[in-house]
Coordinates of C-alpha atoms in Angstrom, one line a residue:
M184 CA -6.9 -9.8 10.9
L185 CA -8.4 -12.4 8.7
K186 CA -10.0 -11.4 5.4
P187 CA -13.7 -12.5 5.5
R188 CA -14.3 -15.5 3.2
P189 CA -17.4 -17.7 2.7
T190 CA -16.8 -21.2 3.9
A191 CA -19.0 -24.1 5.0
T192 CA -19.4 -22.4 8.4
R193 CA -19.3 -18.7 7.4
E194 CA -21.4 -16.5 5.2
L195 CA -20.6 -13.1 3.7
V196 CA -22.8 -10.2 2.4
N197 CA -21.2 -7.4 0.4
L198 CA -22.6 -3.9 1.2
D199 CA -21.2 -2.1 -1.7
G200 CA -23.4 0.2 -3.8
L201 CA -25.0 3.6 -3.5
W202 CA -25.3 5.0 0.0
R203 CA -26.9 8.2 1.3
F204 CA -24.1 10.8 1.7
A205 CA -23.7 14.2 3.4
V206 CA -20.8 16.4 4.7
D207 CA -20.9 17.1 8.4
T208 CA -22.0 20.8 7.9
R209 CA -25.2 19.5 6.2
A210 CA -25.9 16.4 8.2
G211 CA -27.0 17.8 11.6
E212 CA -25.4 17.3 15.0
R213 CA -26.2 13.6 15.4
P214 CA -26.7 12.2 11.9
W215 CA -26.6 8.6 13.1
T216 CA -29.8 8.9 15.1
G217 CA -32.2 9.0 12.2
P218 CA -32.4 9.0 8.4
L219 CA -29.7 11.1 6.9
G220 CA -31.3 14.3 5.6
T221 CA -29.7 14.5 2.1
R222 CA -30.5 13.9 -1.5
L223 CA -26.9 13.0 -2.3
E224 CA -25.8 9.4 -2.9
A225 CA -22.2 8.2 -3.0
A226 CA -20.8 5.1 -4.5
V227 CA -19.0 2.6 -2.3
P228 CA -16.2 1.8 -2.9
A229 CA -15.0 5.2 -4.2
S230 CA -13.4 8.3 -2.9
Y231 CA -16.2 10.9 -2.6
N232 CA -14.1 13.9 -3.8
D233 CA -14.5 13.6 -7.5
L234 CA -18.1 12.2 -7.6
F235 CA -19.8 15.5 -7.1
T236 CA -19.6 18.9 -8.9
D237 CA -19.9 20.9 -5.7
P238 CA -16.5 22.2 -4.6
A239 CA -17.7 22.4 -1.0
V240 CA -17.8 18.5 -1.1
R241 CA -14.6 18.0 -3.0
D242 CA -12.6 20.3 -0.7
H243 CA -14.4 19.5 2.5
V244 CA -12.2 19.1 5.6
G245 CA -13.8 17.1 8.4
W246 CA -16.4 14.4 8.8
V247 CA -18.6 13.0 6.1
W248 CA -21.5 10.6 6.6
Y249 CA -22.6 7.5 4.7
Q250 CA -25.9 5.7 5.5
R251 CA -27.9 2.7 4.3
R252 CA -30.3 0.1 5.6
V253 CA -29.0 -3.4 6.1
R254 CA -30.9 -6.7 6.7
V255 CA -29.2 -9.6 8.5
P256 CA -29.9 -12.9 6.8
R257 CA -32.4 -14.8 8.8
G258 CA -30.3 -18.0 8.8
W259 CA -27.7 -16.3 11.0
A260 CA -29.5 -17.0 14.3
G261 CA -27.0 -18.2 16.9
E262 CA -24.0 -16.9 14.9
R263 CA -21.7 -14.0 15.6
V264 CA -22.4 -11.1 13.3
V265 CA -19.5 -8.9 12.3
L266 CA -19.3 -5.7 10.3
R267 CA -16.0 -5.0 8.5
L268 CA -14.7 -1.9 6.7
D269 CA -11.8 -2.6 4.4
A270 CA -10.7 1.0 4.9
A271 CA -12.0 4.5 5.9
T272 CA -9.7 7.3 5.0
H273 CA -8.4 8.6 7.4
A274 CA -10.6 7.7 10.4
G275 CA -13.9 6.0 10.8
R276 CA -16.8 5.6 13.2
V277 CA -19.5 3.0 12.8
Y278 CA -23.0 3.3 14.2
I279 CA -25.6 0.5 14.4
D280 CA -28.9 2.4 14.7
D281 CA -28.1 4.9 17.5
S282 CA -25.2 2.9 19.0
L283 CA -21.5 3.5 18.4
A284 CA -20.0 0.1 17.4
A285 CA -16.5 0.8 16.3
E286 CA -13.9 3.5 15.8
H287 CA -10.6 3.4 14.0
V288 CA -7.8 5.8 13.0
G289 CA -5.7 5.0 9.9
G290 CA -7.0 5.3 6.3
Y291 CA -5.7 2.1 4.6
T292 CA -6.2 -0.9 6.8
P293 CA -9.4 -2.7 7.8
F294 CA -11.3 -2.6 11.1
E295 CA -14.4 -4.4 12.2
A296 CA -17.0 -4.7 15.0
D297 CA -18.9 -7.6 16.4
I298 CA -22.4 -6.3 16.3
T299 CA -24.2 -9.5 17.4
D300 CA -25.8 -7.8 20.4
L301 CA -27.0 -4.9 18.4
V302 CA -28.9 -6.8 15.6
S303 CA -31.1 -9.8 15.1
A304 CA -31.2 -12.5 12.4
G305 CA -33.8 -11.6 9.8
G306 CA -34.0 -8.0 11.2
E307 CA -33.0 -4.7 9.7
F308 CA -30.8 -1.9 11.0
R309 CA -29.7 1.5 10.1
L310 CA -25.9 1.6 9.3
T311 CA -24.2 5.0 9.5
I312 CA -20.5 5.4 8.9
G313 CA -18.6 8.6 9.6
V314 CA -15.3 9.2 7.8
N315 CA -12.8 11.9 8.7
N316 CA -10.1 13.1 6.2
E317 CA -8.2 15.4 8.7
L318 CA -4.5 15.1 8.9
T319 CA -2.5 16.6 11.8
K320 CA 1.0 16.4 13.2
E321 CA -0.2 13.4 15.2
T322 CA -1.5 11.4 12.2
I323 CA 0.2 9.2 9.6
P324 CA 0.5 10.8 7.1
P325 CA 0.9 14.1 8.8
G326 CA -0.7 17.5 7.9
T327 CA -2.0 20.7 9.2
I328 CA -5.4 22.4 9.1
T329 CA -5.7 26.2 8.6
V330 CA -8.8 28.5 8.4
S331 CA -9.1 30.9 5.5
P332 CA -10.3 34.5 6.0
D333 CA -13.8 33.5 5.0
G334 CA -13.9 30.7 7.6
R335 CA -13.3 27.7 5.3
R336 CA -11.1 24.9 6.8
E337 CA -8.2 24.0 4.5
Q338 CA -6.1 20.9 4.7
K339 CA -2.4 21.2 4.1
Y340 CA -0.1 18.1 3.7
L341 CA 3.4 17.2 2.6
H342 CA 2.7 14.3 0.2
D343 CA 2.5 14.8 -3.5
F344 CA -0.8 13.0 -4.2
Y345 CA -4.4 14.1 -3.7
N346 CA -5.9 13.5 -0.3
Y347 CA -8.8 11.4 -1.5
A348 CA -11.1 10.3 1.3
G349 CA -14.2 8.3 2.1
L350 CA -15.0 4.6 1.8
A351 CA -12.6 3.7 -1.0
R352 CA -12.8 -0.1 -0.3
S353 CA -15.6 -2.5 0.4
V354 CA -17.9 -2.9 3.4
W355 CA -19.0 -6.3 4.5
L356 CA -21.3 -8.1 6.8
Y357 CA -20.3 -11.6 7.7
S358 CA -21.1 -14.4 10.2
V359 CA -18.9 -16.7 12.2
P360 CA -19.8 -19.5 14.6
P361 CA -19.5 -18.7 18.4
V362 CA -16.2 -20.6 18.5
H363 CA -14.2 -19.6 15.5
V364 CA -10.8 -19.0 14.0
R365 CA -9.5 -15.5 14.8
D366 CA -6.2 -15.5 13.0
V367 CA -3.8 -17.6 11.0
T368 CA -0.1 -17.0 10.6
I369 CA 1.9 -18.9 8.0
V370 CA 5.7 -19.0 7.6
T371 CA 7.2 -21.1 4.9
G372 CA 10.7 -22.5 4.2
L373 CA 12.5 -24.7 1.7
E374 CA 14.7 -27.7 2.5
G375 CA 15.8 -29.0 -0.8
G376 CA 12.6 -30.3 -2.6
T377 CA 10.6 -30.2 0.6
G378 CA 8.5 -27.2 1.7
T379 CA 8.0 -26.4 5.4
V380 CA 4.9 -24.6 6.5
G381 CA 4.9 -23.3 10.0
Y382 CA 1.5 -22.3 11.2
T383 CA -0.1 -20.7 14.2
I384 CA -3.9 -20.6 14.7
E385 CA -5.6 -18.2 17.1
T386 CA -9.1 -19.1 18.2
S387 CA -11.9 -17.3 20.0
A388 CA -12.1 -20.1 22.6
A389 CA -10.4 -23.4 23.4
A390 CA -11.0 -25.9 20.6
S391 CA -9.4 -28.8 18.9
V392 CA -7.7 -27.7 15.7
R393 CA -7.0 -29.7 12.5
V394 CA -5.1 -28.2 9.6
R395 CA -4.7 -29.6 6.1
A396 CA -2.6 -28.3 3.2
L397 CA -4.1 -28.7 -0.3
D398 CA -2.3 -28.2 -3.6
A399 CA -3.6 -26.2 -6.5
E400 CA -5.8 -29.2 -7.6
G401 CA -7.3 -29.6 -4.2
T402 CA -5.3 -32.7 -3.2
E403 CA -4.3 -33.0 0.4
V404 CA -0.5 -32.9 0.6
A405 CA 0.0 -32.6 4.4
A406 CA -2.1 -32.5 7.6
A407 CA -1.6 -32.1 11.3
D408 CA -3.5 -31.5 14.6
G409 CA -2.9 -28.7 17.0
A410 CA -3.0 -24.9 17.0
S411 CA 0.6 -24.6 16.0
G412 CA 3.2 -26.7 14.3
T413 CA 5.0 -27.3 11.0
L414 CA 3.7 -29.1 7.9
R415 CA 6.1 -30.7 5.4
I416 CA 5.2 -30.8 1.7
E417 CA 7.3 -33.2 -0.3
D418 CA 8.1 -32.4 -3.9
V419 CA 6.9 -28.9 -3.2
T420 CA 6.2 -26.4 -6.0
P421 CA 7.6 -23.1 -4.8
W422 CA 6.0 -19.7 -5.4
R423 CA 8.3 -17.9 -7.8
P424 CA 8.3 -14.4 -9.4
G425 CA 6.5 -14.8 -12.7
A426 CA 5.5 -18.4 -11.8
A427 CA 3.0 -18.2 -9.0
Y428 CA 1.9 -21.5 -7.3
L429 CA -0.5 -21.4 -4.4
Y430 CA -1.5 -24.0 -1.8
E431 CA -4.4 -23.7 0.6
L432 CA -4.3 -24.1 4.3
V433 CA -7.6 -25.4 5.5
V434 CA -8.2 -24.8 9.3
E435 CA -11.0 -26.7 11.0
L436 CA -12.1 -26.4 14.6
L437 CA -13.6 -29.6 16.0
D438 CA -16.1 -30.6 18.6
G439 CA -15.6 -34.3 18.6
D440 CA -15.9 -35.3 15.0
A441 CA -18.1 -32.3 14.1
V442 CA -16.5 -29.2 12.4
V443 CA -17.7 -26.1 14.2
D444 CA -15.7 -23.6 12.1
A445 CA -13.6 -23.8 8.9
Y446 CA -11.4 -21.2 7.3
S447 CA -9.1 -21.4 4.3
E448 CA -6.0 -19.3 3.7
P449 CA -4.0 -19.4 0.4
F450 CA -0.3 -19.4 0.7
G451 CA 2.8 -19.8 -1.4
V452 CA 6.0 -21.6 -0.3
R453 CA 9.0 -19.3 -0.8
T454 CA 11.9 -17.8 1.1
V455 CA 13.3 -14.3 1.1
E456 CA 16.8 -13.4 2.2
V457 CA 19.4 -10.6 2.0
R458 CA 22.9 -12.0 1.7
G459 CA 25.7 -9.5 1.3
T460 CA 24.7 -7.3 -1.6
E461 CA 22.1 -9.7 -3.0
F462 CA 18.4 -10.0 -2.6
L463 CA 17.4 -13.6 -2.8
I464 CA 14.0 -15.3 -3.4
N465 CA 14.1 -19.0 -2.9
G466 CA 17.9 -18.7 -2.7
E467 CA 18.2 -17.2 -6.1
P468 CA 19.3 -13.6 -6.9
F469 CA 16.3 -11.4 -7.7
Y470 CA 16.4 -8.0 -9.6
F471 CA 13.4 -5.7 -9.1
T472 CA 12.0 -4.1 -12.2
G473 CA 8.8 -2.1 -12.0
F474 CA 7.2 1.0 -10.5
G475 CA 6.0 3.0 -7.7
K476 CA 2.2 3.0 -8.2
H477 CA -0.8 4.7 -6.8
E478 CA -4.4 3.7 -6.3
D479 CA -5.7 6.5 -8.5
T480 CA -8.1 6.6 -11.3
P481 CA -10.5 9.2 -12.8
V482 CA -13.8 9.8 -10.9
R483 CA -13.1 6.9 -8.4
G484 CA -10.1 8.5 -6.9
K485 CA -8.6 5.8 -4.6
G486 CA -11.7 3.7 -4.9
H487 CA -10.8 0.0 -5.6
D488 CA -11.8 -1.1 -9.1
N489 CA -11.3 -4.7 -10.3
A490 CA -11.3 -3.7 -14.0
Y491 CA -8.4 -1.3 -13.4
L492 CA -6.7 -4.0 -11.3
V493 CA -6.7 -6.5 -14.1
H494 CA -5.7 -4.0 -16.8
D495 CA -2.9 -2.6 -14.7
F496 CA -1.4 -6.0 -14.2
Q497 CA -1.7 -6.7 -17.9
L498 CA 0.3 -3.5 -18.5
L499 CA 2.9 -4.7 -15.9
D500 CA 3.2 -7.9 -17.8
W501 CA 3.4 -6.1 -21.2
V502 CA 6.1 -3.8 -20.1
G503 CA 8.1 -6.6 -18.4
A504 CA 7.8 -5.4 -14.8
N505 CA 8.1 -8.0 -12.1
S506 CA 7.3 -5.9 -9.1
F507 CA 5.9 -2.7 -7.6
R508 CA 6.0 -0.7 -4.3
T509 CA 2.6 0.2 -2.7
S510 CA 3.6 3.8 -2.6
H511 CA 2.7 5.4 -0.3
Y512 CA 0.2 3.3 1.8
P513 CA -1.1 -0.2 1.9
Y514 CA -3.2 -1.0 -1.2
A515 CA -6.5 -2.9 -1.1
E516 CA -6.0 -6.5 -0.1
E517 CA -7.5 -7.6 -3.4
V518 CA -4.4 -6.1 -5.1
L519 CA -2.1 -8.4 -3.0
E520 CA -4.2 -11.4 -3.6
F521 CA -4.0 -10.8 -7.3
A522 CA -0.2 -10.3 -7.1
D523 CA -0.1 -13.7 -5.2
R524 CA -1.9 -15.4 -8.1
Q525 CA 0.0 -13.5 -10.9
G526 CA 3.5 -13.9 -9.5
I527 CA 4.2 -10.2 -9.1
V528 CA 6.6 -9.2 -6.3
V529 CA 5.5 -6.4 -3.9
I530 CA 7.3 -4.1 -1.5
D531 CA 4.5 -3.3 1.0
E532 CA 4.6 0.3 2.4
T533 CA 3.0 2.1 5.3
A534 CA 1.3 5.5 4.9
A535 CA 4.3 7.2 6.5
V536 CA 4.9 9.8 3.8
G537 CA 5.6 13.5 4.4
L538 CA 7.8 13.1 7.5
N539 CA 10.1 15.8 6.1
L540 CA 9.5 19.5 6.8
L541 CA 12.4 20.5 4.6
V542 CA 10.3 19.6 1.5
Q543 CA 7.6 22.0 2.7
S544 CA 10.2 24.7 3.3
G545 CA 11.6 24.3 -0.2
L546 CA 8.2 24.3 -1.9
Q547 CA 6.7 27.2 0.1
G548 CA 9.9 29.2 0.8
A549 CA 9.1 28.9 4.5
A550 CA 11.7 28.9 7.3
A551 CA 13.2 25.5 7.9
Q552 CA 11.8 23.5 10.9
R553 CA 13.1 20.5 12.7
T554 CA 11.1 17.6 11.6
F555 CA 11.5 15.2 14.5
S556 CA 10.6 17.4 17.5
P557 CA 7.8 17.6 20.1
E558 CA 6.2 20.5 18.2
N559 CA 6.2 18.6 14.9
I560 CA 6.7 14.9 14.4
G561 CA 7.0 13.7 17.9
D562 CA 6.0 10.8 20.3
A563 CA 2.3 10.8 19.2
A564 CA 3.2 10.5 15.6
R565 CA 5.6 7.7 16.3
A566 CA 3.0 5.9 18.3
A567 CA 0.6 6.2 15.3
H568 CA 3.3 5.1 13.0
G569 CA 3.9 2.0 15.1
Q570 CA 0.2 1.2 15.0
H571 CA 0.2 1.5 11.2
I572 CA 3.1 -1.0 11.1
R573 CA 1.3 -3.4 13.4
E574 CA -1.9 -3.3 11.2
L575 CA 0.0 -3.6 8.0
V576 CA 1.9 -6.7 9.1
A577 CA -1.2 -8.3 10.7
R578 CA -3.1 -7.9 7.4
D579 CA -0.4 -8.8 4.9
K580 CA 1.9 -11.3 6.6
N581 CA 0.6 -14.4 4.7
H582 CA 1.0 -13.0 1.2
P583 CA 3.8 -14.7 -0.7
S584 CA 4.0 -11.7 -3.1
V585 CA 5.0 -9.4 -0.2
V586 CA 8.8 -9.8 0.1
M587 CA 9.8 -6.6 2.0
W588 CA 8.3 -4.0 4.3
S589 CA 8.9 -0.3 3.6
I590 CA 8.1 1.6 6.7
A591 CA 8.5 5.2 5.3
N592 CA 8.8 7.2 2.1
E593 CA 11.4 10.1 2.0
P594 CA 11.6 10.8 5.7
A595 CA 14.1 13.4 7.0
S596 CA 16.6 10.7 7.6
N597 CA 19.4 13.2 7.5
E598 CA 18.0 15.3 10.3
E599 CA 18.7 15.3 14.0
G600 CA 16.2 13.0 15.8
A601 CA 15.7 10.6 12.9
R602 CA 17.5 7.7 14.5
E603 CA 15.7 8.1 17.8
Y604 CA 12.4 8.2 15.8
F605 CA 13.1 5.2 13.5
E606 CA 15.2 2.7 15.5
P607 CA 12.3 1.5 17.7
L608 CA 10.0 1.3 14.6
V609 CA 12.6 -0.9 12.8
E610 CA 12.8 -3.1 15.9
L611 CA 9.0 -3.4 16.0
T612 CA 8.8 -4.4 12.4
R613 CA 11.4 -7.1 12.8
K614 CA 9.7 -8.4 16.0
L615 CA 6.4 -8.6 14.2
D616 CA 7.9 -10.4 11.2
P617 CA 11.5 -11.6 11.4
T618 CA 11.2 -13.3 7.9
R619 CA 11.1 -10.3 5.6
P620 CA 13.7 -7.6 5.0
V621 CA 12.9 -4.0 6.0
T622 CA 13.6 -0.8 4.0
Y623 CA 12.6 2.8 3.6
T624 CA 13.2 5.2 0.7
A625 CA 15.7 8.0 1.2
V626 CA 14.9 11.5 -0.1
L627 CA 17.3 13.3 -2.4
F628 CA 18.6 15.5 0.5
A629 CA 19.7 12.4 2.4
T630 CA 23.1 11.1 1.1
H631 CA 25.4 8.4 2.1
E632 CA 27.4 11.0 4.0
N633 CA 24.6 12.5 6.1
D634 CA 21.9 9.8 6.4
L635 CA 21.5 8.8 10.0
I636 CA 19.4 5.6 9.8
A637 CA 20.4 3.5 6.7
D638 CA 22.5 1.1 8.7
L639 CA 19.3 0.0 10.6
F640 CA 17.8 -1.4 7.4
D641 CA 18.4 -4.5 5.2
V642 CA 18.1 -2.9 1.8
I643 CA 19.1 0.7 0.8
S644 CA 16.4 2.2 -1.3
V645 CA 16.9 5.8 -2.5
N646 CA 14.7 8.1 -4.6
R647 CA 16.7 10.2 -7.0
Y648 CA 15.7 12.8 -9.6
Y649 CA 19.0 13.7 -11.4
G650 CA 18.1 15.2 -14.7
W651 CA 14.8 16.4 -13.4
Y652 CA 15.0 18.3 -10.1
V653 CA 18.8 18.4 -10.2
A654 CA 20.7 19.2 -13.5
T655 CA 17.4 19.6 -15.3
G656 CA 17.8 19.0 -19.0
D657 CA 21.5 18.2 -18.6
L658 CA 21.7 14.4 -18.7
E659 CA 25.5 14.3 -19.0
T660 CA 25.9 16.1 -15.7
A661 CA 23.0 14.1 -14.2
E662 CA 24.7 10.9 -15.1
A663 CA 27.9 11.9 -13.3
Y664 CA 26.0 12.9 -10.2
L665 CA 24.0 9.7 -10.1
E666 CA 27.0 7.4 -10.5
L667 CA 28.9 9.2 -7.7
D668 CA 25.8 9.1 -5.5
L669 CA 25.1 5.4 -5.9
A670 CA 28.7 4.4 -5.6
G671 CA 28.9 6.2 -2.3
W672 CA 26.0 4.2 -0.8
A673 CA 27.5 1.0 -2.1
Q674 CA 31.0 1.6 -0.7
K675 CA 29.8 2.8 2.7
F676 CA 27.1 0.2 3.6
G677 CA 27.8 -2.9 1.6
K678 CA 24.1 -3.7 1.3
P679 CA 21.7 -4.2 -1.6
I680 CA 20.8 -0.9 -3.2
M681 CA 17.8 -0.1 -5.4
L682 CA 16.1 3.0 -6.7
G683 CA 12.7 3.4 -5.3
E684 CA 11.9 6.3 -7.6
Y685 CA 13.4 7.9 -10.7
G686 CA 11.7 9.7 -13.6
A687 CA 10.6 12.9 -15.2
D688 CA 7.3 14.7 -15.7
T689 CA 6.2 14.1 -19.3
M690 CA 3.3 15.5 -21.3
A691 CA 2.0 12.8 -23.6
G692 CA 2.3 14.1 -27.2
Q693 CA 5.1 16.6 -26.4
H694 CA 8.1 16.0 -28.7
S695 CA 11.5 17.5 -29.5
V696 CA 14.7 16.5 -31.2
W697 CA 16.7 18.0 -28.3
D698 CA 16.9 16.9 -24.6
T699 CA 13.9 19.0 -23.7
P700 CA 12.2 18.4 -20.3
W701 CA 8.5 17.4 -20.5
T702 CA 8.9 15.7 -23.8
E703 CA 8.4 12.0 -24.3
E704 CA 11.9 11.7 -25.8
Y705 CA 13.5 13.3 -22.7
Q706 CA 11.7 10.9 -20.4
S707 CA 13.1 7.9 -22.4
A708 CA 16.6 9.4 -22.5
L709 CA 16.5 10.1 -18.8
L710 CA 15.5 6.4 -18.1
D711 CA 18.3 5.2 -20.4
M712 CA 20.8 7.3 -18.5
H713 CA 19.8 5.8 -15.2
H714 CA 20.1 2.3 -16.6
R715 CA 23.6 2.8 -17.8
V716 CA 24.6 3.8 -14.2
F717 CA 22.6 1.0 -12.6
D718 CA 24.5 -1.6 -14.6
K719 CA 27.8 -0.3 -13.3
I720 CA 27.0 -0.8 -9.6
D721 CA 27.6 -4.4 -8.3
A722 CA 25.4 -3.9 -5.3
F723 CA 22.4 -2.7 -7.3
V724 CA 19.3 -4.9 -7.1
G725 CA 16.4 -3.1 -8.6
E726 CA 14.8 -0.2 -10.4
H727 CA 11.4 1.2 -9.7
V728 CA 10.4 4.0 -12.0
W729 CA 8.2 6.8 -10.7
N730 CA 5.5 6.4 -11.7
F731 CA 3.4 3.7 -13.3
A732 CA 0.7 6.2 -14.4
D733 CA 0.0 9.9 -14.1
F734 CA -1.9 10.6 -10.9
Q735 CA -3.9 13.5 -9.2
T736 CA -2.3 15.9 -6.8
A737 CA -3.5 18.8 -4.7
H738 CA -4.3 22.1 -6.5
G739 CA -1.4 24.5 -6.9
I740 CA 1.2 26.0 -9.2
H741 CA 3.6 23.1 -8.7
R742 CA 1.4 20.7 -10.6
V743 CA -0.9 21.1 -13.6
D744 CA -3.7 18.5 -13.4
G745 CA -1.6 16.2 -11.4
N746 CA 1.8 14.5 -11.5
K747 CA 2.8 13.6 -15.0
K748 CA 5.7 11.2 -14.2
G749 CA 3.8 8.2 -15.3
V750 CA 5.0 6.1 -18.2
F751 CA 1.3 5.6 -18.8
T752 CA -1.2 8.4 -18.8
R753 CA -3.9 8.4 -16.1
D754 CA -6.2 6.5 -18.4
R755 CA -3.4 4.0 -19.1
R756 CA -2.2 5.0 -22.6
P757 CA 1.6 4.4 -23.0
K758 CA 4.1 7.1 -23.5
A759 CA 7.3 6.5 -25.4
A760 CA 9.1 5.6 -22.2
A761 CA 6.9 2.5 -21.7
R762 CA 8.4 1.0 -24.8
T763 CA 11.9 2.0 -23.6
L764 CA 11.3 0.1 -20.4
R765 CA 9.8 -2.9 -22.3
E766 CA 12.9 -3.2 -24.4
R767 CA 15.1 -3.4 -21.3
W768 CA 13.0 -5.3 -18.9
K769 CA 11.9 -8.0 -21.4
T770 CA 15.5 -8.6 -22.1
I771 CA 16.8 -8.9 -18.5
D772 CA 13.7 -10.7 -17.2
G773 CA 14.4 -10.4 -13.5
R774 CA 18.1 -11.0 -13.8
K775 CA 20.8 -8.5 -12.8
P776 CA 22.2 -7.0 -16.0
A777 CA 25.8 -8.0 -16.7
R778 CA 28.4 -5.3 -16.4
D779 CA 30.2 -4.2 -19.5

């Protein structure tokens, strides 16, 4: 799905701002049929949960409703009019006046509706959007809903971050000509000093297609006719980690000599490959340094914020990080566009987190259940998971910063049924995009001895918490466990290995001269211990600390005001561990550390 952009033939109106807002129990049976009866207003983009002081809003389970009036620009007569939502977490419905225009399930990818027949140029309409935050055994991520003794619906889920909901990303109204570009796919390669740019253009109707590649100064460097083909850029400047260079593919649809539609897609020329135990970008070994992150800030929740985007990337640069994983869902597309321009490498992940009932059993003391089964995570969940993969690849396939797909976080990959569940999803991912490696992150319970799916993937990524959940406070024992664990994966699979998560909860300002958990000194010492082990493993290709910054989680005794594993606080103040990482990462600078 193309991101809306203003061009010579397209116009774009942003609908962000303050919208009328109500939860379903206060909105009436058919809230889209008239003005929303409420005094509340909610910011878009933002999660709604932390905006209001009423706990009935924060903890609401079910539909909420947003509404505003929208005027179509009068110059859009004869154009197609499209409404786009960048995301609605976790399901959305769009009404134009009284008419249902679009429905979508999946909280982190965009959807849109052609509303041309429902509106008129220069006219005004009532836009009502319903958003549902419910998670079930058939959704990705999964969850269950219970009813308390007093009748309140309560959402339970298996992921360790708060279930923020609402319109956390932008809403747009845009125009396209009747005959227009629907999709652009770009695949790049390198042949010595020449860049190859394979392209495929999908159009709404038959049309003559012309494509031109422009360099960063706007100079045309290649051109061709036809809806598919390959451009060759001589003396190409590749896109590199830390040294981003972007070209622009200009696509024009022609009627004779007249341009009837134009669309531009930025791209970088680079290659990605796994060879033996190496991860290669442009044929050169690449070593990941960085974090698992979250879209999480005070008040906004998961609401996209450009100020935080800029500051977070400044902190990535300051600490020496070259990459991050979009744990545990696709981030706003603006984040990937910024990574493209800044030269930050991204592992792009679906929202498939919580596919592991053993975690629930351990936290709640409940009887163990089989994760992959008809009564739990079954065919319906796998179908939803497949749709998430399709939408992720369709949205992010052209971003040079995205070098690998992660299709799940900490699934029960050691349980019966895991292979039957995941094998078709890996095949689907490779069919959709054969150019990027595929990974997942293995939970602590899954070892090289009992994991059932690791051989299906290109890169072994494991989450390990030795020194925190295992051997807590005993870093000497933790170090021995970690080395034995990673060596086992390396010996068995002969593939690149990285840590997708490692770290320790840390209270900023807590200090001790001993190895005392929760102190800043312990977090630094734990990271140093991990790094000693990493540098001993030949197949090791990357380290992603959990987490970039502290983040909010569900209420409960397991977390006090959220997860504190960040090396930065939630408001982005560094803990001591940030300087520990800076000292290491600025030294190795994306290169694999040499063994002693």
